[in-house]
XYZ file of C-alpha atoms in Angstrom:
452
model
C 135.199 191.884 118.776
C 132.554 190.699 121.149
C 129.871 191.488 118.654
C 131.746 189.642 115.911
C 132.259 186.593 118.173
C 128.590 186.521 119.003
C 127.703 186.517 115.320
C 130.109 183.633 114.607
C 128.664 181.593 117.489
C 125.148 182.217 116.228
C 126.208 181.172 112.720
C 127.523 177.801 113.883
C 124.402 177.177 115.995
C 122.218 177.670 112.890
C 124.490 175.410 110.825
C 124.192 172.791 113.521
C 120.407 172.867 113.233
C 120.629 172.511 109.458
C 123.127 169.654 109.736
C 120.878 167.918 112.246
C 117.880 168.144 109.879
C 119.911 167.011 106.879
C 121.405 164.082 108.735
C 118.031 162.789 109.852
C 116.316 163.113 106.494
C 119.097 162.153 104.170
C 121.099 159.605 106.079
C 118.436 156.960 105.449
C 118.364 157.788 101.726
C 122.121 157.545 101.473
C 122.045 154.204 103.284
C 119.344 152.830 100.942
C 121.237 153.977 97.875
C 124.371 152.213 99.080
C 122.451 148.997 99.801
C 120.732 149.045 96.398
C 124.075 149.531 94.713
C 125.490 146.590 96.616
C 122.492 144.357 95.746
C 122.721 145.229 92.041
C 126.417 144.436 92.090
C 125.743 141.022 93.659
C 123.012 140.248 91.081
C 125.289 141.294 88.229
C 128.048 139.014 89.475
C 125.572 136.098 89.906
C 124.185 136.551 86.374
C 127.666 136.487 84.939
C 128.414 133.250 86.791
C 125.143 131.625 85.592
C 125.684 132.795 82.031
C 129.234 131.455 82.066
C 128.009 128.133 83.483
C 125.193 127.803 80.916
C 127.397 128.693 77.971
C 130.018 126.181 79.057
C 127.332 123.494 79.532
C 125.583 124.138 76.227
C 128.831 124.330 74.255
C 129.424 120.668 75.005
C 126.256 119.736 73.102
C 125.601 122.488 70.565
C 127.993 124.463 68.348
C 127.549 128.145 69.128
C 128.538 131.208 67.083
C 131.651 133.108 68.147
C 129.554 135.853 69.742
C 126.290 134.356 71.118
C 123.633 136.677 72.440
C 122.366 136.340 75.991
C 118.856 135.548 74.638
C 120.100 132.570 72.631
C 121.992 131.235 75.629
C 118.855 131.565 77.753
C 116.804 129.689 75.113
C 119.279 126.835 75.013
C 119.380 126.688 78.820
C 115.584 126.683 79.076
C 115.308 123.927 76.462
C 117.696 121.782 78.459
C 115.795 122.436 81.683
C 112.533 121.385 79.977
C 114.182 118.198 78.732
C 115.440 117.433 82.230
C 111.957 118.060 83.625
C 110.547 115.676 81.018
C 112.933 112.974 82.142
C 111.666 113.289 85.694
C 107.980 113.722 84.875
C 105.536 110.942 85.722
C 103.543 110.060 82.602
C 99.994 109.066 83.521
C 98.348 106.986 80.778
C 96.212 104.914 83.137
C 93.026 106.845 82.370
C 91.196 107.337 79.061
C 90.884 111.116 79.188
C 90.445 112.041 75.480
C 92.428 115.310 75.470
C 93.961 114.419 72.087
C 90.844 115.944 70.537
C 91.548 119.414 71.951
C 93.633 120.298 68.902
C 90.749 119.780 66.478
C 88.195 121.689 68.526
C 90.603 124.564 69.120
C 91.090 125.005 65.388
C 87.312 124.958 64.892
C 86.997 128.091 66.998
C 83.485 129.087 68.044
C 81.585 126.747 65.707
C 80.298 124.746 68.658
C 79.571 127.744 70.861
C 76.007 128.010 72.125
C 74.176 130.588 74.218
C 71.585 129.331 76.714
C 69.296 132.075 78.085
C 68.574 132.075 81.787
C 64.915 131.231 81.225
C 65.682 128.131 79.146
C 65.886 124.565 80.546
C 63.849 125.369 83.658
C 61.480 122.433 83.289
C 62.302 118.806 84.045
C 60.527 117.807 80.845
C 61.847 117.922 77.287
C 59.279 115.976 75.260
C 56.409 114.380 77.163
C 55.321 112.495 74.022
C 58.607 110.563 74.016
C 59.204 107.464 76.140
C 62.446 109.119 77.248
C 60.687 112.325 78.337
C 63.922 114.128 79.296
C 65.533 113.576 75.859
C 66.068 116.920 74.093
C 64.576 116.702 70.555
C 67.560 118.552 69.041
C 69.998 116.076 70.552
C 67.936 113.100 69.353
C 67.854 114.577 65.827
C 71.639 114.999 65.700
C 72.242 111.468 67.053
C 70.130 109.998 64.262
C 71.828 112.195 61.667
C 75.379 111.305 62.784
C 74.702 107.560 62.671
C 73.326 107.953 59.132
C 76.366 109.995 58.043
C 78.869 107.491 59.480
C 76.779 104.377 58.780
C 77.687 102.645 62.044
C 74.228 102.001 63.559
C 70.579 101.565 62.624
C 68.262 104.008 64.391
C 65.006 103.480 62.496
C 62.303 101.769 64.590
C 64.494 102.106 67.662
C 64.167 104.207 70.782
C 66.886 106.608 71.923
C 67.516 106.884 75.653
C 69.921 109.584 76.839
C 72.056 109.128 79.939
C 74.737 110.810 82.026
C 77.511 109.054 80.134
C 77.382 105.439 79.042
C 78.085 104.332 82.626
C 74.606 105.379 83.772
C 73.112 103.781 80.654
C 74.932 100.541 81.431
C 73.399 100.503 84.906
C 70.001 101.384 83.441
C 70.336 98.486 81.001
C 71.123 96.015 83.803
C 68.093 97.275 85.737
C 65.818 97.000 82.695
C 66.997 93.553 81.557
C 67.051 91.810 84.941
C 64.025 89.705 85.945
C 62.221 91.508 88.773
C 60.910 88.356 90.454
C 63.894 85.997 90.169
C 65.010 83.961 93.190
C 68.622 85.037 92.701
C 70.468 87.819 90.841
C 71.013 87.303 87.118
C 74.647 86.701 86.140
C 76.495 89.429 84.236
C 79.520 88.322 82.188
C 81.943 89.608 79.583
C 84.816 87.939 77.736
C 88.261 88.670 79.178
C 90.026 90.953 78.743
C 86.931 92.977 79.571
C 86.484 96.648 80.446
C 88.003 97.039 83.910
C 85.039 98.972 85.346
C 82.382 96.384 84.455
C 82.803 94.366 87.703
C 82.791 97.390 90.023
C 79.909 99.150 88.244
C 77.845 95.949 88.292
C 78.392 95.234 91.976
C 78.688 98.749 93.437
C 75.010 98.871 94.498
C 75.003 95.243 95.670
C 71.745 94.831 93.810
C 69.541 91.822 94.323
C 68.687 91.934 90.599
C 72.093 91.252 89.015
C 75.611 90.187 89.974
C 78.998 90.125 88.269
C 79.927 86.548 87.255
C 83.272 87.101 85.531
C 84.779 85.905 82.269
C 82.268 84.798 79.649
C 84.757 82.199 78.369
C 84.518 80.241 81.621
C 80.851 80.880 82.412
C 79.043 77.527 82.812
C 76.078 78.348 85.005
C 72.679 77.353 83.645
C 69.838 79.832 83.417
C 69.474 83.419 82.214
C 72.481 85.723 81.958
C 73.480 89.121 80.558
C 76.565 89.235 78.344
C 78.366 92.514 77.700
C 79.912 92.677 74.234
C 82.341 95.557 73.792
C 83.297 96.013 70.146
C 85.889 97.229 69.402
C 87.015 95.899 72.726
C 88.431 97.913 75.574
C 91.304 97.189 76.288
C 92.716 95.205 73.326
C 90.885 96.820 70.379
C 89.630 93.676 68.665
C 86.159 93.413 67.136
C 84.035 91.178 69.360
C 81.079 88.815 69.077
C 79.122 87.159 71.886
C 80.846 84.172 73.504
C 78.335 82.230 75.627
C 75.630 82.006 72.931
C 72.851 80.274 74.855
C 69.141 80.742 74.359
C 68.552 82.363 77.750
C 71.229 84.987 77.188
C 70.561 88.728 76.858
C 73.155 90.846 75.030
C 74.238 94.428 75.629
C 76.538 95.840 72.929
C 78.889 98.563 74.117
C 79.887 100.327 70.868
C 81.665 103.330 72.362
C 84.616 102.816 69.985
C 82.736 101.865 66.818
C 83.778 105.048 65.032
C 86.053 105.419 61.974
C 89.020 106.958 63.812
C 89.387 103.679 65.733
C 88.191 100.906 63.432
C 86.714 100.243 60.008
C 82.962 100.761 59.721
C 81.993 97.571 57.917
C 78.206 97.587 58.521
C 75.560 99.523 60.459
C 75.118 97.757 63.798
C 71.569 96.581 64.483
C 71.514 94.981 67.929
C 68.780 94.935 70.573
C 70.578 97.366 72.871
C 73.588 99.487 71.823
C 75.508 102.005 73.938
C 77.367 105.076 72.641
C 79.008 108.111 74.243
C 80.281 111.532 73.187
C 83.435 111.058 75.272
C 84.936 108.605 72.773
C 83.139 109.698 69.609
C 84.005 113.423 69.760
C 86.273 113.640 72.816
C 83.862 115.602 75.026
C 84.124 113.443 78.140
C 83.297 116.371 80.427
C 79.793 116.737 78.967
C 78.848 113.410 80.565
C 76.435 112.500 77.767
C 75.776 109.070 76.294
C 72.909 107.440 74.479
C 71.395 104.002 74.051
C 69.675 102.760 70.913
C 67.031 100.288 72.052
C 64.715 98.054 70.013
C 62.298 96.877 72.674
C 59.802 99.460 73.921
C 59.476 97.962 77.409
C 63.238 97.903 77.868
C 63.428 101.569 76.830
C 60.676 102.404 79.357
C 62.503 100.608 82.170
C 65.806 102.288 81.323
C 64.060 105.646 81.366
C 62.522 104.797 84.730
C 65.922 103.920 86.188
C 67.390 107.269 85.103
C 64.299 109.034 86.478
C 64.847 107.381 89.860
C 68.606 107.910 89.735
C 68.948 111.527 88.572
C 65.428 112.669 87.521
C 66.580 113.005 83.955
C 69.746 114.255 82.234
C 71.117 117.776 82.009
C 69.410 119.725 79.241
C 72.362 122.099 78.956
C 74.736 119.205 78.278
C 72.335 117.732 75.716
C 72.062 121.040 73.861
C 75.824 121.453 73.790
C 76.272 117.849 72.648
C 73.702 118.406 69.902
C 75.729 121.346 68.603
C 78.953 119.329 68.646
C 77.366 116.389 66.795
C 75.936 118.810 64.241
C 79.379 120.303 63.554
C 80.853 116.795 63.192
C 78.159 115.754 60.714
C 78.588 118.989 58.760
C 82.344 118.432 58.528
C 81.747 115.003 56.982
C 79.650 116.274 54.096
C 81.678 116.670 50.900
C 79.873 119.878 49.942
C 80.327 121.425 53.369
C 82.541 124.405 54.127
C 82.664 123.493 57.822
C 86.398 122.794 57.728
C 88.399 119.596 58.076
C 86.518 116.308 58.336
C 86.499 115.446 62.031
C 86.906 111.706 61.552
C 89.663 112.110 58.929
C 91.563 114.383 61.303
C 91.137 112.048 64.281
C 91.965 108.985 62.176
C 95.221 110.561 61.000
C 96.150 111.550 64.551
C 95.748 107.992 65.793
C 97.491 106.519 62.736
C 100.564 108.620 63.538
C 100.463 107.665 67.195
C 100.207 103.959 66.478
C 103.098 104.188 64.034
C 105.236 105.902 66.681
C 104.275 103.307 69.284
C 105.167 100.377 67.031
C 108.538 101.966 66.238
C 109.188 102.468 69.967
C 108.234 98.854 70.736
C 110.490 97.631 67.942
C 113.416 99.775 69.096
C 113.123 98.649 72.705
C 112.605 94.969 71.921
C 111.073 94.412 75.352
C 107.375 94.744 74.544
C 104.676 93.721 72.092
C 101.320 95.113 70.981
C 98.504 93.381 69.077
C 98.640 92.982 65.316
C 95.451 93.708 63.392
C 94.275 92.745 59.922
C 93.184 95.571 57.603
C 89.516 95.848 56.736
C 87.592 98.034 54.320
C 85.847 101.036 55.875
C 82.635 102.102 54.179
C 82.894 105.588 55.666
C 86.500 106.425 54.739
C 86.339 104.340 51.553
C 89.616 102.501 52.103
C 91.251 99.614 53.923
C 93.084 100.226 57.179
C 94.141 98.373 60.302
C 92.347 99.131 63.575
C 94.015 101.824 65.668
C 92.329 101.521 69.061
C 91.965 104.186 71.718
C 94.088 102.003 74.012
C 97.242 99.985 73.483
C 97.249 96.503 75.013
C 100.971 96.278 75.791
C 102.741 93.126 76.937
C 106.051 92.995 78.778
C 107.944 90.228 76.966
C 110.849 89.962 79.422
C 110.711 86.603 81.148
C 111.711 88.106 84.490
C 108.926 90.734 84.420
C 105.660 89.289 85.713
C 104.044 92.596 86.703
C 104.215 94.949 83.748
C 102.384 97.743 85.567
C 104.955 97.833 88.372
C 107.834 97.596 85.912
C 106.620 100.614 83.935
C 105.846 102.497 87.128
C 109.523 102.194 88.003
C 110.152 104.028 84.723
C 107.649 106.741 85.755
C 104.970 105.485 83.335
C 101.552 104.887 84.914
C 99.344 102.264 83.245
C 96.523 99.887 84.201
C 97.402 96.275 84.901
C 95.889 93.411 82.958
C 94.659 91.917 86.246
C 91.944 94.601 86.356
C 90.679 93.314 83.008
C 90.476 89.687 84.132
C 93.785 88.920 82.413
C 97.511 88.406 82.990
C 99.498 91.102 84.856
C 102.134 90.814 82.117
C 99.787 93.082 80.131
C 98.879 96.730 80.684
C 96.411 99.097 79.076
C 97.816 102.413 77.851
C 95.725 105.376 76.722
C 96.416 106.582 73.174
C 94.268 109.695 73.635
C 96.407 111.967 75.804
C 97.837 115.314 74.673
C 100.720 115.308 72.185
C 103.350 116.405 74.705
C 102.550 113.628 77.145
C 102.178 110.949 74.474
C 105.396 111.875 72.670
C 107.315 111.816 75.939
C 105.857 108.356 76.668
C 106.907 106.973 73.274
C 110.418 108.375 73.674
C 110.778 106.912 77.162
C 109.385 103.517 76.144
C 111.823 103.265 73.229
C 114.752 103.819 75.614
C 113.879 100.835 77.839
C 116.251 97.994 77.110
C 116.892 94.632 78.709
C 119.082 94.730 81.786
């Protein structure tokens, strides 16, 4: 008996050791399993509540089948959430960022892709035999070719000066055209509504050579002056001529928008100094490339000198990329080309649709107006059409609204007030070149604004 009792006692001691080991190792696992089970149960209950809520909400607006799948309910719910987000989204059309053109260049794939070896573009110099010694020959060739294809500017017997966007070229032009020994700065004017950045760009350096003098319509000062002629005009889109028309005047023609997606090409421009930019011609604002077509050799030399002093030339990489883009555009315009859809036809049709939508929205709202344009024959497209500018010059017609910018801001639409263009604050400038999603949301929101 004693021996048997000893064996039993020993048995339970061993079992106690085993139980102790099991409890330490497995108790945590059991606890985790229970917690996971509880969490999954809570999630399952929450999903059922959300699904029930969504299905009840959607059923008020959309007829569902008798046995909808969870995926269809999720799609409907997501669509409604996106719509609600759109209602709350601030639409920024104050800038002129030309992202509308992304669609065309995406469909063109790698046609504009270039490879620049590490050893290329090391030198400051591109062509020392050229007045503009930092102008890449390939870029100059494609500029000349594109103007011939479109027929919007004369390049023969002119000099081409490349710049970091047309803004730098504008400053270079002011430097080159201003008398160096004058007793006071030469006046710089433009007819209102004028491009909103002209005053700030002109006066930012506080130069002793030139000074902003305001609206050309009211300019009465005697003596030399520089008049900026933007045609088609930014912001209102109308074709412009000089206004002051005095013998001592010097003209600079800003032709950034003289392309067939915006306006009819009626003749090749042949002015003393003309400014162009890839940002508005092809949509590549980020390249920061523009060019001037200049008749006078001394003016071209002075403009080149300004850019030399300012930035020691212009990026070769950007010029080479711009050359490739211009080449693809020109190729697309040739009837025998297999380069794909005509760039200007595509862009023209995009803007035509956008302007049609805007006019319908303005008509539906009844609270706004936009300019009316007369059709004109385009030698490039071979047909008549009304101008369809890159910006809409919108007027708030409500008598009680004196600040259209603030009024639209209250509707979560950001624009640029007419006061920045030397004009009435009842007007605003609106970009027509944003992405489809943003522009379509803007048109829908504008059409829903009614008189209070």
